[in-house]
Every structure is written in structure tokens, then in C-alpha cells.
PDB file of C-alpha atoms in Angstrom:
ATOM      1  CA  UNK H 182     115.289 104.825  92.209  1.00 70.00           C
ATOM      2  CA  UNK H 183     111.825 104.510  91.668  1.00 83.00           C
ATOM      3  CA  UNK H 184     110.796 100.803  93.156  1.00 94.00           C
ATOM      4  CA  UNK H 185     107.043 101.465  92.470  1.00 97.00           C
ATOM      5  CA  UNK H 186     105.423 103.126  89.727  1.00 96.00           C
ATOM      6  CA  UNK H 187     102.187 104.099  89.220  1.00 97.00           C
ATOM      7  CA  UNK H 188     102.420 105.390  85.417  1.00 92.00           C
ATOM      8  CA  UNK H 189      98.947 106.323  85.052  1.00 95.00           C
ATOM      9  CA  UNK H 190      98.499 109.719  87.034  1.00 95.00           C
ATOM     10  CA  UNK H 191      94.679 109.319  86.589  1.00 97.00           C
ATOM     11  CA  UNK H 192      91.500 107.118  85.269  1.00 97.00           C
ATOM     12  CA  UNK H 193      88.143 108.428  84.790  1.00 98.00           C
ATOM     13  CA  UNK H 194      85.113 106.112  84.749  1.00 98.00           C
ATOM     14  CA  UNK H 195      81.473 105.960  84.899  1.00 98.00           C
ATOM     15  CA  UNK H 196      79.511 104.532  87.157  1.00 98.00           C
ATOM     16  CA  UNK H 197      78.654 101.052  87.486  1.00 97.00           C
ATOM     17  CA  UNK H 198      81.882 100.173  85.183  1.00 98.00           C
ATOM     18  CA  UNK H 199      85.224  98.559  86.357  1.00 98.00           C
ATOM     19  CA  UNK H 200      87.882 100.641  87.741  1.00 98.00           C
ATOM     20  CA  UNK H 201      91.588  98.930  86.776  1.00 98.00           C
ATOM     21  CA  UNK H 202      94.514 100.468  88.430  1.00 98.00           C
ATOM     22  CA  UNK H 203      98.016  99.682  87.645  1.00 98.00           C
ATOM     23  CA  UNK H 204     101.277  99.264  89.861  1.00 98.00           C
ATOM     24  CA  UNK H 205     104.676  97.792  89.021  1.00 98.00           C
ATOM     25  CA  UNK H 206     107.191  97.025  90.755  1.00 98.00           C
ATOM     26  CA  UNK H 207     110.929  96.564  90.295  1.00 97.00           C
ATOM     27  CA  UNK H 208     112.368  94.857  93.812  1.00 95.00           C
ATOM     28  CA  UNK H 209     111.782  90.783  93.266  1.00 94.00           C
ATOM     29  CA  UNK H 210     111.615  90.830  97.133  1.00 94.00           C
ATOM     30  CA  UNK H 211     108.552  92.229  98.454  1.00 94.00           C
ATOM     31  CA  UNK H 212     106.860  90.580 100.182  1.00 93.00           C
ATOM     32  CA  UNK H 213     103.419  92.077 100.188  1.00 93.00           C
ATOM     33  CA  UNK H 214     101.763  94.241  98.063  1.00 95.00           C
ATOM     34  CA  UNK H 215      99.124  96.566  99.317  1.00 94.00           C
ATOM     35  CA  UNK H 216      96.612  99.451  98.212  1.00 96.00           C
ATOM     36  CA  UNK H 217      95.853 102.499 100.164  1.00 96.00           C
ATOM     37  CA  UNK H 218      92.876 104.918  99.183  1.00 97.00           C
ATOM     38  CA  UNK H 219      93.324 108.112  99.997  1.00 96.00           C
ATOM     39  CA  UNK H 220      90.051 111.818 100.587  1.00 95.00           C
ATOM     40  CA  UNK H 221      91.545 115.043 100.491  1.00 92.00           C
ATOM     41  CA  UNK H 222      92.816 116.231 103.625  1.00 89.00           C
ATOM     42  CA  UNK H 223      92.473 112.448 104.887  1.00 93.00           C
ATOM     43  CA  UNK H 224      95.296 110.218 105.982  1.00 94.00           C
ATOM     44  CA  UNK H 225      95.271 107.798 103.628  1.00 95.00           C
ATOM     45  CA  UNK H 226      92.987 104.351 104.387  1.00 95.00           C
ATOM     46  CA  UNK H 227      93.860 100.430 104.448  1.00 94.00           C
ATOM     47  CA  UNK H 228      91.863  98.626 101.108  1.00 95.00           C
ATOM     48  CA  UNK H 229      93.570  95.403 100.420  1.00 94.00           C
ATOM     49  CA  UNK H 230      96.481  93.645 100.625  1.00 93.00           C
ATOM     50  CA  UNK H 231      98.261  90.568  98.872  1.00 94.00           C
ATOM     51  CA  UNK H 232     100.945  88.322  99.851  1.00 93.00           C
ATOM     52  CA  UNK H 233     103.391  87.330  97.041  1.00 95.00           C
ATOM     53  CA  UNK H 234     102.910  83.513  97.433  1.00 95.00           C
ATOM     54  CA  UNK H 235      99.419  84.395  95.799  1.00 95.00           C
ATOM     55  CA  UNK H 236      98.116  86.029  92.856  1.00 96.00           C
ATOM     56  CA  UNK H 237      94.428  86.825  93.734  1.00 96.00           C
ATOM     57  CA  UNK H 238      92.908  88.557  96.547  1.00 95.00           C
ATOM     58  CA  UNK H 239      89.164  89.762  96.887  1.00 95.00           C
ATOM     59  CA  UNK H 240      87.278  91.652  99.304  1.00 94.00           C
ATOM     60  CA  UNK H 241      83.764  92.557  98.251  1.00 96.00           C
ATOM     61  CA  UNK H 242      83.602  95.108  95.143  1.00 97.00           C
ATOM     62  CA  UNK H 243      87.993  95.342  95.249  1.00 97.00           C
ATOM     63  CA  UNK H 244      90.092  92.651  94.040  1.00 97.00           C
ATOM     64  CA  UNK H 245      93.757  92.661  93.462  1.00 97.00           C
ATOM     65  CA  UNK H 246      95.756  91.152  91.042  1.00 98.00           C
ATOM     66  CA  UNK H 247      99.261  90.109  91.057  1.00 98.00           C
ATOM     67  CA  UNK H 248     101.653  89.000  88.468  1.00 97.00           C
ATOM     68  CA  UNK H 249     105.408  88.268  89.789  1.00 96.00           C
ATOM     69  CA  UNK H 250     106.991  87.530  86.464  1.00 96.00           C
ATOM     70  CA  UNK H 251     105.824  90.665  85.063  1.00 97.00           C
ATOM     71  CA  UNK H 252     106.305  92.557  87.981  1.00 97.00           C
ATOM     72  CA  UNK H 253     102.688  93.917  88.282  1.00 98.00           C
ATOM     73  CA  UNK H 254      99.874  94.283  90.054  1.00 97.00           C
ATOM     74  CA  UNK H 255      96.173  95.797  89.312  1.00 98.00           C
ATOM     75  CA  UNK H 256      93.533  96.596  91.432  1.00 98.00           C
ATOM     76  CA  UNK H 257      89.938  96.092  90.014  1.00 98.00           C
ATOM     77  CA  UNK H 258      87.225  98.074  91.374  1.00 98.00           C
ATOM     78  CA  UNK H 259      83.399  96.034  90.035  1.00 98.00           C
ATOM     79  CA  UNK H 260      81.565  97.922  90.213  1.00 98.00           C
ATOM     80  CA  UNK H 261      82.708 101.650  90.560  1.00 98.00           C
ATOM     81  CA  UNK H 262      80.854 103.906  92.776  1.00 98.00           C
ATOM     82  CA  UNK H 263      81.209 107.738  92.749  1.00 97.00           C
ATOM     83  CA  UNK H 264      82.190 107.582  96.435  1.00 97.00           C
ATOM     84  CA  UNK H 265      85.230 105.393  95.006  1.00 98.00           C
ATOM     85  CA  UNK H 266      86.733 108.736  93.881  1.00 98.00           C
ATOM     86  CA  UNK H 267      90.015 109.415  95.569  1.00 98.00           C
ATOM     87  CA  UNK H 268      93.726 108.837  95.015  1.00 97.00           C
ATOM     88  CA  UNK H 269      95.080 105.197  94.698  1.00 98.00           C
ATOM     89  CA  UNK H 270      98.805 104.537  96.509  1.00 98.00           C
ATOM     90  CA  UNK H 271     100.400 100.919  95.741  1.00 97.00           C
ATOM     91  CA  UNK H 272     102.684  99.791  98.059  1.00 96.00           C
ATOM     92  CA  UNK H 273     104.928  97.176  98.903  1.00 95.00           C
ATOM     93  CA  UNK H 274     106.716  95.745 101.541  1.00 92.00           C
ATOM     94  CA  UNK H 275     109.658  93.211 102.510  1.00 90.00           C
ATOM     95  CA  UNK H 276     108.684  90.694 105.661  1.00 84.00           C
ATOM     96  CA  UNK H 277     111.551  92.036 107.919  1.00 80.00           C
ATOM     97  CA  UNK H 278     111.030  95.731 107.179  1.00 76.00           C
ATOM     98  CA  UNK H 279     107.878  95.493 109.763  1.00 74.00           C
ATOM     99  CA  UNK H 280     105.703  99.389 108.624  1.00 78.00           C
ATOM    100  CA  UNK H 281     108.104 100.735 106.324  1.00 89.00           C
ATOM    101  CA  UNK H 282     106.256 100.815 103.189  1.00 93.00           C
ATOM    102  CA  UNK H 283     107.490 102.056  99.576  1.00 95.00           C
ATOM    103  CA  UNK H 284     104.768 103.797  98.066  1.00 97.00           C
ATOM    104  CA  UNK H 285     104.131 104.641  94.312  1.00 97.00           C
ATOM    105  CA  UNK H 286     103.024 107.940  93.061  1.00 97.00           C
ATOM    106  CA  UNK H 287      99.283 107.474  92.994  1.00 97.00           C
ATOM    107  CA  UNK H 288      96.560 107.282  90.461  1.00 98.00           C
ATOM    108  CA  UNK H 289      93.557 109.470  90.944  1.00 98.00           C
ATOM    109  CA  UNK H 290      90.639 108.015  90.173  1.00 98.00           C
ATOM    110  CA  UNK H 291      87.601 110.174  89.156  1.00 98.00           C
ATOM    111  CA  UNK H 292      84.045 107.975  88.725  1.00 98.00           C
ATOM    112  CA  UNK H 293      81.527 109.759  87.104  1.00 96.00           C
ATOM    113  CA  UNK H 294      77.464 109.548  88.411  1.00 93.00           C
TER     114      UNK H 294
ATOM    115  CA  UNK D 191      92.037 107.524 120.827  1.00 54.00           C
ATOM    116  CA  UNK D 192      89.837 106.505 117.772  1.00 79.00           C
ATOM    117  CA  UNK D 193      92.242 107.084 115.436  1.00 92.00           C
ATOM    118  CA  UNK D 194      95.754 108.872 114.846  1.00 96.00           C
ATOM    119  CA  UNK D 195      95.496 112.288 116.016  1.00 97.00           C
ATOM    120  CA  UNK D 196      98.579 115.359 114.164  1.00 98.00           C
ATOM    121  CA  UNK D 197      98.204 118.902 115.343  1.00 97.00           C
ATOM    122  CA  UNK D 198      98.836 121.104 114.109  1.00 97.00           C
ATOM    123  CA  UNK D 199      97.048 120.160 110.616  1.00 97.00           C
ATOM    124  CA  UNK D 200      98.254 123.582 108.913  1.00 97.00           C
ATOM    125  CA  UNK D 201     101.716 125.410 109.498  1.00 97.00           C
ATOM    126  CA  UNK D 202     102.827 127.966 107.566  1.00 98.00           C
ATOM    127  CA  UNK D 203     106.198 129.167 108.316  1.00 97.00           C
ATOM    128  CA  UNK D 204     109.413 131.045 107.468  1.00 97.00           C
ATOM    129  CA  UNK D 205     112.602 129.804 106.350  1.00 97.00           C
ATOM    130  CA  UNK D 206     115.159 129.177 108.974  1.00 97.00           C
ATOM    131  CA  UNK D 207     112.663 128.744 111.869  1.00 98.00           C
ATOM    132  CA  UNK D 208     112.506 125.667 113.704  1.00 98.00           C
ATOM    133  CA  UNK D 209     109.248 123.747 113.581  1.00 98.00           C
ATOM    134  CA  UNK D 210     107.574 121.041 115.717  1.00 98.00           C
ATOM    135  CA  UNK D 211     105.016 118.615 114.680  1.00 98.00           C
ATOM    136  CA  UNK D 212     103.008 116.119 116.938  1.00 98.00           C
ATOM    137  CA  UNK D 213     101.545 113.409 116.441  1.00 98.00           C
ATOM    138  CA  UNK D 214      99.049 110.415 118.891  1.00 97.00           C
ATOM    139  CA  UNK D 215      98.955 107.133 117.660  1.00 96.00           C
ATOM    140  CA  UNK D 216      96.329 104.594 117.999  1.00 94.00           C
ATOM    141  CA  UNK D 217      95.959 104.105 122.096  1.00 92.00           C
ATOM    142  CA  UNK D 218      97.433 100.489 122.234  1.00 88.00           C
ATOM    143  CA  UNK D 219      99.700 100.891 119.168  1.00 89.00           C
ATOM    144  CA  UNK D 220     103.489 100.165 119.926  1.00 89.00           C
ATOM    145  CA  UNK D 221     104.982 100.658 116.186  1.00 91.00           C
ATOM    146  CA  UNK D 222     104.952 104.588 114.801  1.00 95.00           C
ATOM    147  CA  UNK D 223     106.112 105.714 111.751  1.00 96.00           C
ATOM    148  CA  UNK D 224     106.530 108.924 110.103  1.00 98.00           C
ATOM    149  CA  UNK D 225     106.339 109.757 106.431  1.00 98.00           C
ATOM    150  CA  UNK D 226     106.784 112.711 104.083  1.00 97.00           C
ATOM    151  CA  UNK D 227     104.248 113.706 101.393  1.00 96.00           C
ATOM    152  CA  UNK D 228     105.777 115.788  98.462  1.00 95.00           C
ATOM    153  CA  UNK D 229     103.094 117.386  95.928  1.00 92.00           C
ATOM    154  CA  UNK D 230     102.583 114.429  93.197  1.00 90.00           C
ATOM    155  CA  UNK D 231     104.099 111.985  95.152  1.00 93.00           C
ATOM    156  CA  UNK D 232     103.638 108.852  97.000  1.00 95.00           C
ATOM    157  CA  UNK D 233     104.360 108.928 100.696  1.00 96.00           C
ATOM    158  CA  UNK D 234     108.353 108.510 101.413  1.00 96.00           C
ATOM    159  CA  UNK D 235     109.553 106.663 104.716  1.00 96.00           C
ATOM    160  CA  UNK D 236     111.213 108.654 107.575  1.00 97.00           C
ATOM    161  CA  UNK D 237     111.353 107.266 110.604  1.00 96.00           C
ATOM    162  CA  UNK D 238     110.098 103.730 112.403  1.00 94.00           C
ATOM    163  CA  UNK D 239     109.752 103.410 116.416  1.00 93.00           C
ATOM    164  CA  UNK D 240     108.954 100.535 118.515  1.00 90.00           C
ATOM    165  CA  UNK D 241     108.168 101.783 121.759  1.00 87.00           C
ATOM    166  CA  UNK D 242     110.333 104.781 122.685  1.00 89.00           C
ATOM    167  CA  UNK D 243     113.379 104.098 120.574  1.00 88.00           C
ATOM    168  CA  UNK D 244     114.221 105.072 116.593  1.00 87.00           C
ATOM    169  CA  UNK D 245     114.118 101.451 115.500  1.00 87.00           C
ATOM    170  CA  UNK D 246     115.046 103.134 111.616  1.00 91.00           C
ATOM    171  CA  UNK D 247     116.208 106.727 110.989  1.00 93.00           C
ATOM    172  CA  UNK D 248     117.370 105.708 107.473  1.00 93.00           C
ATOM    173  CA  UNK D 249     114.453 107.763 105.974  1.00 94.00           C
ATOM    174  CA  UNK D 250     115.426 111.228 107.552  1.00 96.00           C
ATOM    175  CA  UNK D 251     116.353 113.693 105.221  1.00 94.00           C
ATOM    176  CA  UNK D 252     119.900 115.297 106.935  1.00 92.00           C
ATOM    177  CA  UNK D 253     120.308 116.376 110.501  1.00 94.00           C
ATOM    178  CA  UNK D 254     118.119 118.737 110.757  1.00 97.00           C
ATOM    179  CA  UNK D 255     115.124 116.589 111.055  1.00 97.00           C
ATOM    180  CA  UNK D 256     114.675 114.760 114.376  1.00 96.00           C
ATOM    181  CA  UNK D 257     112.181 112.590 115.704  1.00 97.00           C
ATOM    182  CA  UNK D 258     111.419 111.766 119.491  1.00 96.00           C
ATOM    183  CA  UNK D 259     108.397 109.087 121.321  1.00 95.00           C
ATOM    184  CA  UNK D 260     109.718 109.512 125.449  1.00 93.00           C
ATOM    185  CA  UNK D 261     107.128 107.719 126.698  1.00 91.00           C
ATOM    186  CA  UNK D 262     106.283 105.103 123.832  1.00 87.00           C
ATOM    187  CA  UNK D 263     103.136 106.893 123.074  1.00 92.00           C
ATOM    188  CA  UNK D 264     103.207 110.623 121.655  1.00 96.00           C
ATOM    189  CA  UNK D 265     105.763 111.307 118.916  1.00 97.00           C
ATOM    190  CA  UNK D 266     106.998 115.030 117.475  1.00 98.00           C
ATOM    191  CA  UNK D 267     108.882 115.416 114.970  1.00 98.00           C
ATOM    192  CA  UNK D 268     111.299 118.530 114.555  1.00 98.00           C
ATOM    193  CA  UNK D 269     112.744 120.723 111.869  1.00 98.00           C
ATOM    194  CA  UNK D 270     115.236 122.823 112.424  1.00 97.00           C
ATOM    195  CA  UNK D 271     116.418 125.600 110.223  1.00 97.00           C
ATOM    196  CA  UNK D 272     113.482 124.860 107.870  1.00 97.00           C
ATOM    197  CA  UNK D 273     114.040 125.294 103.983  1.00 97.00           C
ATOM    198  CA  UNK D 274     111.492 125.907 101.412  1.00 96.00           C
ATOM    199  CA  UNK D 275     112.075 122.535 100.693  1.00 96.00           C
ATOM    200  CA  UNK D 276     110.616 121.156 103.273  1.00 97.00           C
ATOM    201  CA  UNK D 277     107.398 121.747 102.495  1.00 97.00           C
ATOM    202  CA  UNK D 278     105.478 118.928 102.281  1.00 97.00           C
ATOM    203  CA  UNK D 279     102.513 116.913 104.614  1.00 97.00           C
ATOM    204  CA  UNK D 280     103.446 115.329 107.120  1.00 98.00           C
ATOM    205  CA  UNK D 281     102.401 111.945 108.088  1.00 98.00           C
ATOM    206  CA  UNK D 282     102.094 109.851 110.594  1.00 98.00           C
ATOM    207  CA  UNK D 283     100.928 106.441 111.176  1.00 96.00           C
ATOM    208  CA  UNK D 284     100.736 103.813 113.841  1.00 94.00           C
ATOM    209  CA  UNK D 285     100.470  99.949 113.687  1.00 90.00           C
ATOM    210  CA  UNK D 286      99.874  96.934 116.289  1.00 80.00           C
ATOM    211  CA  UNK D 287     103.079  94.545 116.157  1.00 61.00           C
ATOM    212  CA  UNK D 288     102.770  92.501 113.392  1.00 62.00           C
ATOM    213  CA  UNK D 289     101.774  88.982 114.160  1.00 52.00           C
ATOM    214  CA  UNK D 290     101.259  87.885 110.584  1.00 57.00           C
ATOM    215  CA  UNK D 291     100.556  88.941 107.238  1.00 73.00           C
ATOM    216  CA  UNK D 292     101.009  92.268 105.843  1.00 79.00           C
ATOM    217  CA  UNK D 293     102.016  95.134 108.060  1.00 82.00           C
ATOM    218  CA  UNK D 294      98.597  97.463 108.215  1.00 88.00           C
ATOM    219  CA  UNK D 295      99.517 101.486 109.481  1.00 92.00           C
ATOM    220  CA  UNK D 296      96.764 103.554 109.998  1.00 94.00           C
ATOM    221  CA  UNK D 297      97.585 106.848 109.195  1.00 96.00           C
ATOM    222  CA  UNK D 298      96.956 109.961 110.672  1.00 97.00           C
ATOM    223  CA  UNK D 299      95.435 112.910 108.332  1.00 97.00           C
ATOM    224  CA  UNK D 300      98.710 114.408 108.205  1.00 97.00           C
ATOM    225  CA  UNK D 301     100.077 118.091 109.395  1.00 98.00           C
ATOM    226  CA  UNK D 302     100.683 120.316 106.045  1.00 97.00           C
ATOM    227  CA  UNK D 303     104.169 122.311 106.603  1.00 98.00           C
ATOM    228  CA  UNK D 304     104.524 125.469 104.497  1.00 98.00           C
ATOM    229  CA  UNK D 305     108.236 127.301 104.633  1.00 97.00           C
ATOM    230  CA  UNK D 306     107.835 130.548 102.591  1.00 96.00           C
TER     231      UNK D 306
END
């Protein structure tokens, strides 16, 4: 059972252009909604997190999106840097589950000079 | 330390031997967590401590994984009888307690387990 999906295994962009990466979600009762970047042969790294009593969240060049009714959320990258190349995890998380996060399966995102 | 520290980072080994894997959270961090990373796949959920104990096991595969933090700082997890199956990277991550907000782990860069 598959609570978060990433269904697009990868996005290429160029440079300069927005990056939009996709996540849905099936359990109504996360509580927060968060994207990790992730090198090769890196742990992967803290970007951005949202609570689900909002439906924006920016920091700098990354902003996430949510949409409860749908079930989604998107992470837009403005604008995309080749260093910005990686692998994308969503995850979420219920309040009382304190670091136990379900992840998706990752996007990787490849942003062309 | 700086960050989370796993050793070893590469293990190749055979089926049926047992295996140990460390890992050094954050200096200051009382919540540790271990996760498994399949090829393709997100990071799965094994095991959650706060302080020395298993707060959540749930994650563990079957019996023949086991997890131990004796002193509330180092953690190793251990494989026994190891199946080709269990290949995967191994993560580990460490977190302050969570006041408010979302729950941020910082993860370690993971200890890659190979069972031929």
C-alpha cells in the first residue's frame, strides 16, 4: 500500500526554467508534508516542509504547493540551477508519529546548463 | 559530531552471515531512526529510538533484524542470517525532540549492504 507516489520517475529541464515536481498522497491524515533532496552517495538533505493547515510554503528559489482535496502536492523549483540535479523524496508525516516518515519513490531531476 | 556518521559505508557479504552496521547521530540528538533503501525506492521506516529504548520496531522486516542504542548515543543495527534480499542502503538518521512543526531527521549517508 503505496501512501505516497511519486509517478514521475524523472524531469529534465534547462536552466533558468521552473522545475515542478509532483507527490500525492492517499492518507487524509498527515500532518506534514515534506521534501528531501537527495547527491549520490549522500544521505538525503532537509528542503522544505508544509503543514496541512496551509497550502503555500516558500523558501527562496523552492516553494511547495499543497492541495488537500486533491490529495497533492508540487514542489516548484524558480529558477532551476544545474546544481539542483539530484533525486526528489516527498514525504509525509502524522503529528504523533514523531520521525517516522513515509517516503515516495523519488523523482530525479536532471537540469541541463 | 557535525553530522550523522555510518561505517562501514560499503559491505559486501555472503548469504547466511551475520552483519553489523553502526551508526553516530548528531552529538545532542535524542531521537534515531533507521531506514531501508531498496534500488528505485523511497526510504522505508525500520526502527525509532528515544534515548536507549526501541520506541517503534513496527518497521523491522522479521526477526532477524535487530537494532540496539545502550547508551542513548551510538546505534548498530544487526542482520543475522543475511539473504540476498537484504540488500539494500542502509540509513540512518537522527532528530532533536520535536518541539513544533514538522519532524526534521538528518540523515546519515547511509551504509550500502551487498549479500551475494
Amino acid at each position: 500500500d503505496q501512501q505516497v507516489k511519486q509517478n514521475s520517475p524523472s524531469l529534465s529541464v534547462q536552466e533558468g526554467r521552473i522545475s515542478i515536481l509532483n507527490c500525492d498522497y492517499t492518507n487524509s491524515m498527515f500532518d506534514y508534508f515534506l521534501w528531501y533532496k537527495k547527491y549520490p552517495a549522500e544521505g538525503p538533505t532537509f528542503l522544505i516542509s508544509i503543514s496541512s493547515i496551509k497550502d503555500k510554503n516558500e523558501d527562496g528559489r523552492f516553494t511547495v504547493f499543497l492541495n488537500k482535496s486533491a490529495k497533492h502536492l508540487s514542489l516548484h523549483i524558480v529558477p532551476s540551477q544545474p546544481g539542483d540535479s539530484a533525486v526528489y523524496f516527498c514525504a509525509a508525516s502524522l503529528e504523533t508519529s514523531y520521525g517516522k516518515l513515509t517516503f515516495g519513490q523519488g523523482t530525479i531531476l536532471t537540469v541541463h546548463p | 559530531g557535525a553530522g550523522v556518521s555510518q561505517t562501514p559505508s560499503n559491505k559486501v557479504t555472503e548469504k547466511g552471515k551475520y552483519v553489523e552496521l553502526r551508526c553516530d547521530p548528531i552529538s545532542g540528538h535524542t531521537a534515531l531512526y533507521w531506514y531501508r533503501q531498496s534500488l528505485g525506492q523511497g526510504p522505508e521506516f525500520l526502527i525509532y529510538f528515544q534515548g536507549t529504548g526501541a520506541a517503534d520496531d513496527s518497521g523491522l522486516p522479521n526477526d532477524r533484524f535487530f537494532a540496539v542504542r545502550p547508551e542513548g548515543s551510538v546505534s548498530t543495527l544487526k542482520i543475522q542470517r543475511t539473504e540476498r534480499g537484504d540488500s539494500a542502503v542502509y540509513l540512518c538518521a537522527s532528530s532533536l525532540t520535536r518541539v513544533a512543526g514538522a519532524n526534521v531527521l538528518t540523515f546519515g549517508a547511509g551504509s550500502r549492504l551487498t549479500v551475494l
